[in-house]
Coordinates of C-alpha atoms and ligand atoms in Angstrom, one line a residue:
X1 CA 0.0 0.0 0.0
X2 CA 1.4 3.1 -0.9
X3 CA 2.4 5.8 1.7
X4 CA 1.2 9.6 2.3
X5 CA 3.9 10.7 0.1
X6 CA 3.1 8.5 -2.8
X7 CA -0.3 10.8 -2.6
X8 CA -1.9 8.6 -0.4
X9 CA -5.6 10.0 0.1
X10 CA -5.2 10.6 4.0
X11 CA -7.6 11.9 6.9
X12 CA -6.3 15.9 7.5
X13 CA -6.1 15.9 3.9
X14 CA -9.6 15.3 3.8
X15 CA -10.6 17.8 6.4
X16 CA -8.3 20.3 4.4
X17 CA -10.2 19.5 1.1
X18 CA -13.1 22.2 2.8
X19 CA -10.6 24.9 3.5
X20 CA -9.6 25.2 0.0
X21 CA -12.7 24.8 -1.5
X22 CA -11.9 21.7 -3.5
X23 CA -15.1 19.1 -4.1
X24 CA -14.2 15.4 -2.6
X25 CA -15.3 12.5 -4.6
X26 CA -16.6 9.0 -3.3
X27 CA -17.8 5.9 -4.5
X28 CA -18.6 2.7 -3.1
X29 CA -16.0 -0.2 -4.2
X30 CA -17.0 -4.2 -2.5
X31 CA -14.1 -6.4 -4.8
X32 CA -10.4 -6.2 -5.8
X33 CA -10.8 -5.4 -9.2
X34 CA -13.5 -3.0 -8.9
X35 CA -11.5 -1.1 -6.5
X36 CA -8.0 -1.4 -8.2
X37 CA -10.0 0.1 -11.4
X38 CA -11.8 3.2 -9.3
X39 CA -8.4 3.8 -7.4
X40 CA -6.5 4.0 -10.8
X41 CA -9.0 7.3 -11.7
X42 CA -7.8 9.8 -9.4
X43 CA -11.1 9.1 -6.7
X44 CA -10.5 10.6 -3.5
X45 CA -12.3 8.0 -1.0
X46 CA -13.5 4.3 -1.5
X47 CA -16.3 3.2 0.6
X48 CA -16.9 -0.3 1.6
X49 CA -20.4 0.7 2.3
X50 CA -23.1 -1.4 3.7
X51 CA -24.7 -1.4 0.5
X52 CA -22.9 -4.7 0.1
X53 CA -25.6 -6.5 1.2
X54 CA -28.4 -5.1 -1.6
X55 CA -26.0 -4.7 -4.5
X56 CA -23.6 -7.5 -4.2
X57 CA -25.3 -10.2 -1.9
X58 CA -29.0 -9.6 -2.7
X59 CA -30.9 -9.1 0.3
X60 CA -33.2 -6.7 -0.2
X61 CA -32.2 -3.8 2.4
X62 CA -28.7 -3.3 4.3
X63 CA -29.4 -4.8 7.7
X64 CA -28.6 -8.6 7.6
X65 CA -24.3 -8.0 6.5
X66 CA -22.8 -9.1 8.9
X67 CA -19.2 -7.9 10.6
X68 CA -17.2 -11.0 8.7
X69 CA -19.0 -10.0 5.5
X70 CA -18.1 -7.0 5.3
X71 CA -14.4 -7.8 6.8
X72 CA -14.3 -10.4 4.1
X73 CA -14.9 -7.3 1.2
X74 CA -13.2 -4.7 3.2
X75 CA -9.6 -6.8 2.9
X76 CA -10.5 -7.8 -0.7
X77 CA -10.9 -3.6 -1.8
X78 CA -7.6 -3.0 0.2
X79 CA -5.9 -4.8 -1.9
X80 CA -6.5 -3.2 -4.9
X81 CA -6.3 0.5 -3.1
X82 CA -3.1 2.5 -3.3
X83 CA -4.2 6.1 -3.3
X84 CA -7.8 6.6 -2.2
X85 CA -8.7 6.6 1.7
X86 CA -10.3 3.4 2.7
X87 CA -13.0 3.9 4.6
X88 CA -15.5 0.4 5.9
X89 CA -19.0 0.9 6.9
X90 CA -20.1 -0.6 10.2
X91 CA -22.8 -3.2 9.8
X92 CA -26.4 -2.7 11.5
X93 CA -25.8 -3.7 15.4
X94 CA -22.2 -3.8 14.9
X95 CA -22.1 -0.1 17.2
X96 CA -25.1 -0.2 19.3
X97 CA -24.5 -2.7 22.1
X98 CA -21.9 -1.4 23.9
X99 CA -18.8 1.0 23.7
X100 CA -16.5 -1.7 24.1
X101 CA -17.9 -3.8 21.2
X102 CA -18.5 -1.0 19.1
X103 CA -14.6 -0.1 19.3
X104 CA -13.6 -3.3 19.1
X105 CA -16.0 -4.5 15.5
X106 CA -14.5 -0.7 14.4
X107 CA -10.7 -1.5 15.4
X108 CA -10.7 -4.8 13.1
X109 CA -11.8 -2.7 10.1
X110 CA -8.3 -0.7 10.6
X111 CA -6.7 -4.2 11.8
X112 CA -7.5 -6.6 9.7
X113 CA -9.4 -4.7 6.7
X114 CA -6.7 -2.3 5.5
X115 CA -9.4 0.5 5.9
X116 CA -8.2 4.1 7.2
X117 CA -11.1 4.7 8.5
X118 CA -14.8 3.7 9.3
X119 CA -18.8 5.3 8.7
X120 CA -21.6 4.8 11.5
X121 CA -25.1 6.2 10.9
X122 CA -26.7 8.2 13.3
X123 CA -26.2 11.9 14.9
X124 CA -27.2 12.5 18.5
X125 CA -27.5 9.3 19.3
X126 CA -24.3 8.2 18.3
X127 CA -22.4 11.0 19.8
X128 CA -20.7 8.8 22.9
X129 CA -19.9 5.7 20.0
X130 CA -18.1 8.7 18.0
X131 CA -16.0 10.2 20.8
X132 CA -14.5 6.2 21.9
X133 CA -13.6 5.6 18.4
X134 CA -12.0 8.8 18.0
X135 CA -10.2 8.3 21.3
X136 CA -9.5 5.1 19.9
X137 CA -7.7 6.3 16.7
X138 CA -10.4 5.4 15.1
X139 CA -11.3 8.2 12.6
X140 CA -15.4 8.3 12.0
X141 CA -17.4 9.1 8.8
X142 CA -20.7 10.3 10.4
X143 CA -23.8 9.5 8.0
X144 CA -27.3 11.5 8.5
X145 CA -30.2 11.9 7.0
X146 CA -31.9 9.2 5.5
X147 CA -30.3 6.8 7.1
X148 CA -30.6 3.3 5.9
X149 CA -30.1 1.1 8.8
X150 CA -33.3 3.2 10.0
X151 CA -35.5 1.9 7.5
X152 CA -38.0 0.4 10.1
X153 CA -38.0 3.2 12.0
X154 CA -38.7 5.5 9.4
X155 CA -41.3 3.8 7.3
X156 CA -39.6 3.2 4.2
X157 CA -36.9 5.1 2.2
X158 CA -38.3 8.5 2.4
X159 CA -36.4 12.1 2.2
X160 CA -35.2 13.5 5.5
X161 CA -35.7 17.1 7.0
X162 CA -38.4 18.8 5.0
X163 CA -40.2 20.3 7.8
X164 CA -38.6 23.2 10.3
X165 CA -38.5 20.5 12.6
X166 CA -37.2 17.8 11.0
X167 CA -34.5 19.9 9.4
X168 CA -33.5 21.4 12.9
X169 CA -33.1 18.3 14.1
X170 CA -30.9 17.2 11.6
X171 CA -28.6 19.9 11.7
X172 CA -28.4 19.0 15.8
X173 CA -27.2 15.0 14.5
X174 CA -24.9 16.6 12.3
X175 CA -22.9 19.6 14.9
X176 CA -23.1 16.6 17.7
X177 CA -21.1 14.1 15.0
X178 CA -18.9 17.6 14.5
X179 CA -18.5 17.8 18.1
X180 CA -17.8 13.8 18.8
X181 CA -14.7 14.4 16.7
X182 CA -15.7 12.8 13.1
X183 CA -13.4 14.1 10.1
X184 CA -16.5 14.0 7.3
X185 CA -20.0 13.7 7.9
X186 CA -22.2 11.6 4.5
X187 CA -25.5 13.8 4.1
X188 CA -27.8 11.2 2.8
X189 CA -31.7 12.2 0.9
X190 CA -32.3 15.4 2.1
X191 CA -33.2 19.4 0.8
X192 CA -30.6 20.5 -1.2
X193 CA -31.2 23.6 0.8
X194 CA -30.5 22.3 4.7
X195 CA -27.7 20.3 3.3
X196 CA -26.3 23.8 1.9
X197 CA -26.7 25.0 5.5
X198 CA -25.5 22.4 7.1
X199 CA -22.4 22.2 5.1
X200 CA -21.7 26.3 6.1
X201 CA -22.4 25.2 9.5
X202 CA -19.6 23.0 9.8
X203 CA -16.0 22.9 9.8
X204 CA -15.6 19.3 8.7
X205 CA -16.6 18.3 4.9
X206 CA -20.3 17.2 4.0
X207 CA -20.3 14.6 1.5
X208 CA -24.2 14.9 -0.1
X209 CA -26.0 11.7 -1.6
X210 CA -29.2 12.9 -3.0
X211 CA -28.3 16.5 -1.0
X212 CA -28.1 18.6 -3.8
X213 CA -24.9 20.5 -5.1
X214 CA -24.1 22.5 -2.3
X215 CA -22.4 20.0 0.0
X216 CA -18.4 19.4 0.1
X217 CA -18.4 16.3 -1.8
X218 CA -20.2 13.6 -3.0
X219 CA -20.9 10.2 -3.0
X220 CA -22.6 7.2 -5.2
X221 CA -23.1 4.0 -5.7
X222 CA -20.7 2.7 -8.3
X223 CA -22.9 -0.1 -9.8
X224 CA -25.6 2.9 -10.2
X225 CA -23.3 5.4 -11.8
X226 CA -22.1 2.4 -13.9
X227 CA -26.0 1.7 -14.8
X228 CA -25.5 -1.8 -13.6
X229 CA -29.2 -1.7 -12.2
X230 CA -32.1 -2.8 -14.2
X231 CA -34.2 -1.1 -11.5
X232 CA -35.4 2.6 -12.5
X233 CA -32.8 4.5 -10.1
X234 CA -33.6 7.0 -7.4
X235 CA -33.8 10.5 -8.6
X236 CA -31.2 11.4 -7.2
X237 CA -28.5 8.7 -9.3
X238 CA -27.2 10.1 -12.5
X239 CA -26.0 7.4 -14.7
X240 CA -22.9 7.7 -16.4
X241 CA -22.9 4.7 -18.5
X242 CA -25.2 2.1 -19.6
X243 CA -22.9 -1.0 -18.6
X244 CA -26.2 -3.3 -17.8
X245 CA -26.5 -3.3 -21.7
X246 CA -23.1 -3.3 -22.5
X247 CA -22.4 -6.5 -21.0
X248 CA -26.0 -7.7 -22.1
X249 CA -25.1 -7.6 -25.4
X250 CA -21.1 -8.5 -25.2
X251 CA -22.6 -11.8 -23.4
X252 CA -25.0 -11.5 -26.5
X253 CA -22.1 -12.0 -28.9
X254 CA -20.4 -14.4 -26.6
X255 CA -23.4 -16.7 -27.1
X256 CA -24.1 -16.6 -31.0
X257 CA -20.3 -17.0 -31.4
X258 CA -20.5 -20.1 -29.3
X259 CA -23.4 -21.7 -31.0
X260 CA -22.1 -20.8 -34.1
X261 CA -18.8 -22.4 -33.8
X262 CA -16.9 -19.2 -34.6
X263 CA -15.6 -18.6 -31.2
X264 CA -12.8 -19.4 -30.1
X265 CA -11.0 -19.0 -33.6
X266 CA -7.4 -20.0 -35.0
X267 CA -5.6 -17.6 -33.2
X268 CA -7.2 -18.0 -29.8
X269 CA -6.3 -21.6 -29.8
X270 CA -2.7 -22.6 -29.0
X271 CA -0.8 -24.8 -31.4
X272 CA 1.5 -27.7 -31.2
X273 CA 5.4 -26.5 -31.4
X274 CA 6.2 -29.9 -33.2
X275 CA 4.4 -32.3 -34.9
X276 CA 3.2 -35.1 -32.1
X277 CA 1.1 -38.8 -32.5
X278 CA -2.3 -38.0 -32.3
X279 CA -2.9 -42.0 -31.9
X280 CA -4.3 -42.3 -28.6
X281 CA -2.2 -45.3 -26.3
X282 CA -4.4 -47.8 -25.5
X283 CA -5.2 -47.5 -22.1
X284 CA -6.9 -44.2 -22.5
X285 CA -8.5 -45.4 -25.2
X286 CA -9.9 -47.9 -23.8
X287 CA -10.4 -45.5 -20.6
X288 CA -12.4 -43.4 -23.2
X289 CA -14.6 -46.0 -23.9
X290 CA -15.6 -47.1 -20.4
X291 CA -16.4 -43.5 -19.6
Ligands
KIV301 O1 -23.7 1.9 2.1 C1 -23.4 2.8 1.3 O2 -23.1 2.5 0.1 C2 -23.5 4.1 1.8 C3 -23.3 5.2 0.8 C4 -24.4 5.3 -0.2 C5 -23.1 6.6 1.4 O3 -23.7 4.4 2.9

């Protein structure tokens, strides 16, 4: 892994990104080659995110991943990161039971994973889980808003902090993950406008997902940038490319040049280097024939 001065991505410069006004850039990486590609592009910050369970292991909302899960993926991205900052998401109940196991699930990310750093979702609530990690060397992503691991709670996937009360309460989650000692703080499906305030309200960097333009940075998931979805995406996903039907129709190809006995061709097929007896001994012929 490469060092800080091999412009390795690192925490302060992070937090410095906001005092000079330059945009940070995220995306969410779960495999080797996925990351090694993204990491190769100049991205600032690769994200191990929760997600993993919906778009890589197919359960239908975040909350059954477990710790080794996302261990197992955190350890696979690291190895194909050099540049970006690592950060792992901590898995639903991985950070409420208690202080001790919250800093202990956290510390294996940096451990064992190869991450630099780790994301918890929640504000106020959150605010003691914050300051142990940070005491711990840990450094914190916070993540508010809508919240995904809140999904029960909240009724559904729904924008956060439209009302004066809602959005007051929001900015509250995100000064007490500010004051806990997190470096970045992931604004998640809320007015572009209270993320705009939020984001003058504090010192450390706001990285928007569905927030609107006015946050520090921002962050998406790579297989919906990629357009590897068949789903119609949230509003808030732009897609970049259409790689769902670029692969669709390179498989396409693959097939009819199967069936049509034009793949593989001459010169994907190795030859001989001298002429050899193609008479088979008898044993395996007669091996052949029992089989
Ligand atoms: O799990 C995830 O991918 C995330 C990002 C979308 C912020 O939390």
């Amino acid at each position: 892994m490469g060092s800080p001065s091999n412009g390795k991505i690192t925490v302060p410069a992070i937090l410095d990104r906001k005092n000079r006004g330059r945009k940070i850039t995220m995306l969410t990486a779960y495999d080797f080659q996925m990351a090694s590609l993204l990491d190769q592009t100049g991205i600032d910050i690769l994200l191990v995110g929760d997600s993993l369970a919906t778009v890589v292991l197919g359960y239908d909302n975040s909350l059954p991943v477990t710790m080794e899960e996302m261990l197992h993926h955190t350890r696979a991205v690291s190895r194909g990161t050099d540049r970006a900052l690592l950060v792992a998401d901590l898995p639903f109940l991985s950070f409420h039971l208690s202080i001790e196991e919250t800093v202990r699930n956290a510390g294996r990310f940096l451990k064992e994973g190869g991450a630099q750093a780790v994301k918890l979702e929640g504000g106020v609530q959150r605010k003691n889980a914050i300051q142990a990690l940070v005491a711990a060397e840990i450094p914190v992503m916070g993540h508010v808003g809508l919240t995904p691991q809140s999904i029960h709670r909240l009724g559904g996937y729904r924008v956060q902090g439209r009302s004066r009360n809602q959005a007051r309460r929001l900015l509250e989650d995100a000064q007490a993950v500010e004051e806990a000692g997190a470096f970045a703080i992931v604004l998640e499906g809320i007015p572009g406008t209270l993320a705009s305030v939020i984001t003058r309200r504090l010192r450390i960097p706001t990285i928007g997902i569905g927030a609107g333009v006015g946050c520090d940075g921002q962050v998406l998931v790579t297989n919906d940038l990629l357009g590897m979805d068949g789903d119609r995406p949230p509003r808030f996903v732009r897609r970049f490319a259409d790689l769902r039907a670029e692969i669709q129709a390179a498989v396409g190809r693959f097939l009819s040049e199967v069936e049509g006995g034009t793949f593989p061709s001459a010169r994907e097929t190795y030859s001989v280097s001298e002429p050899i007896d193609l008479e088979m001994p008898e044993e395996l012929e007669a091996e052949d024939g029992d089989s």
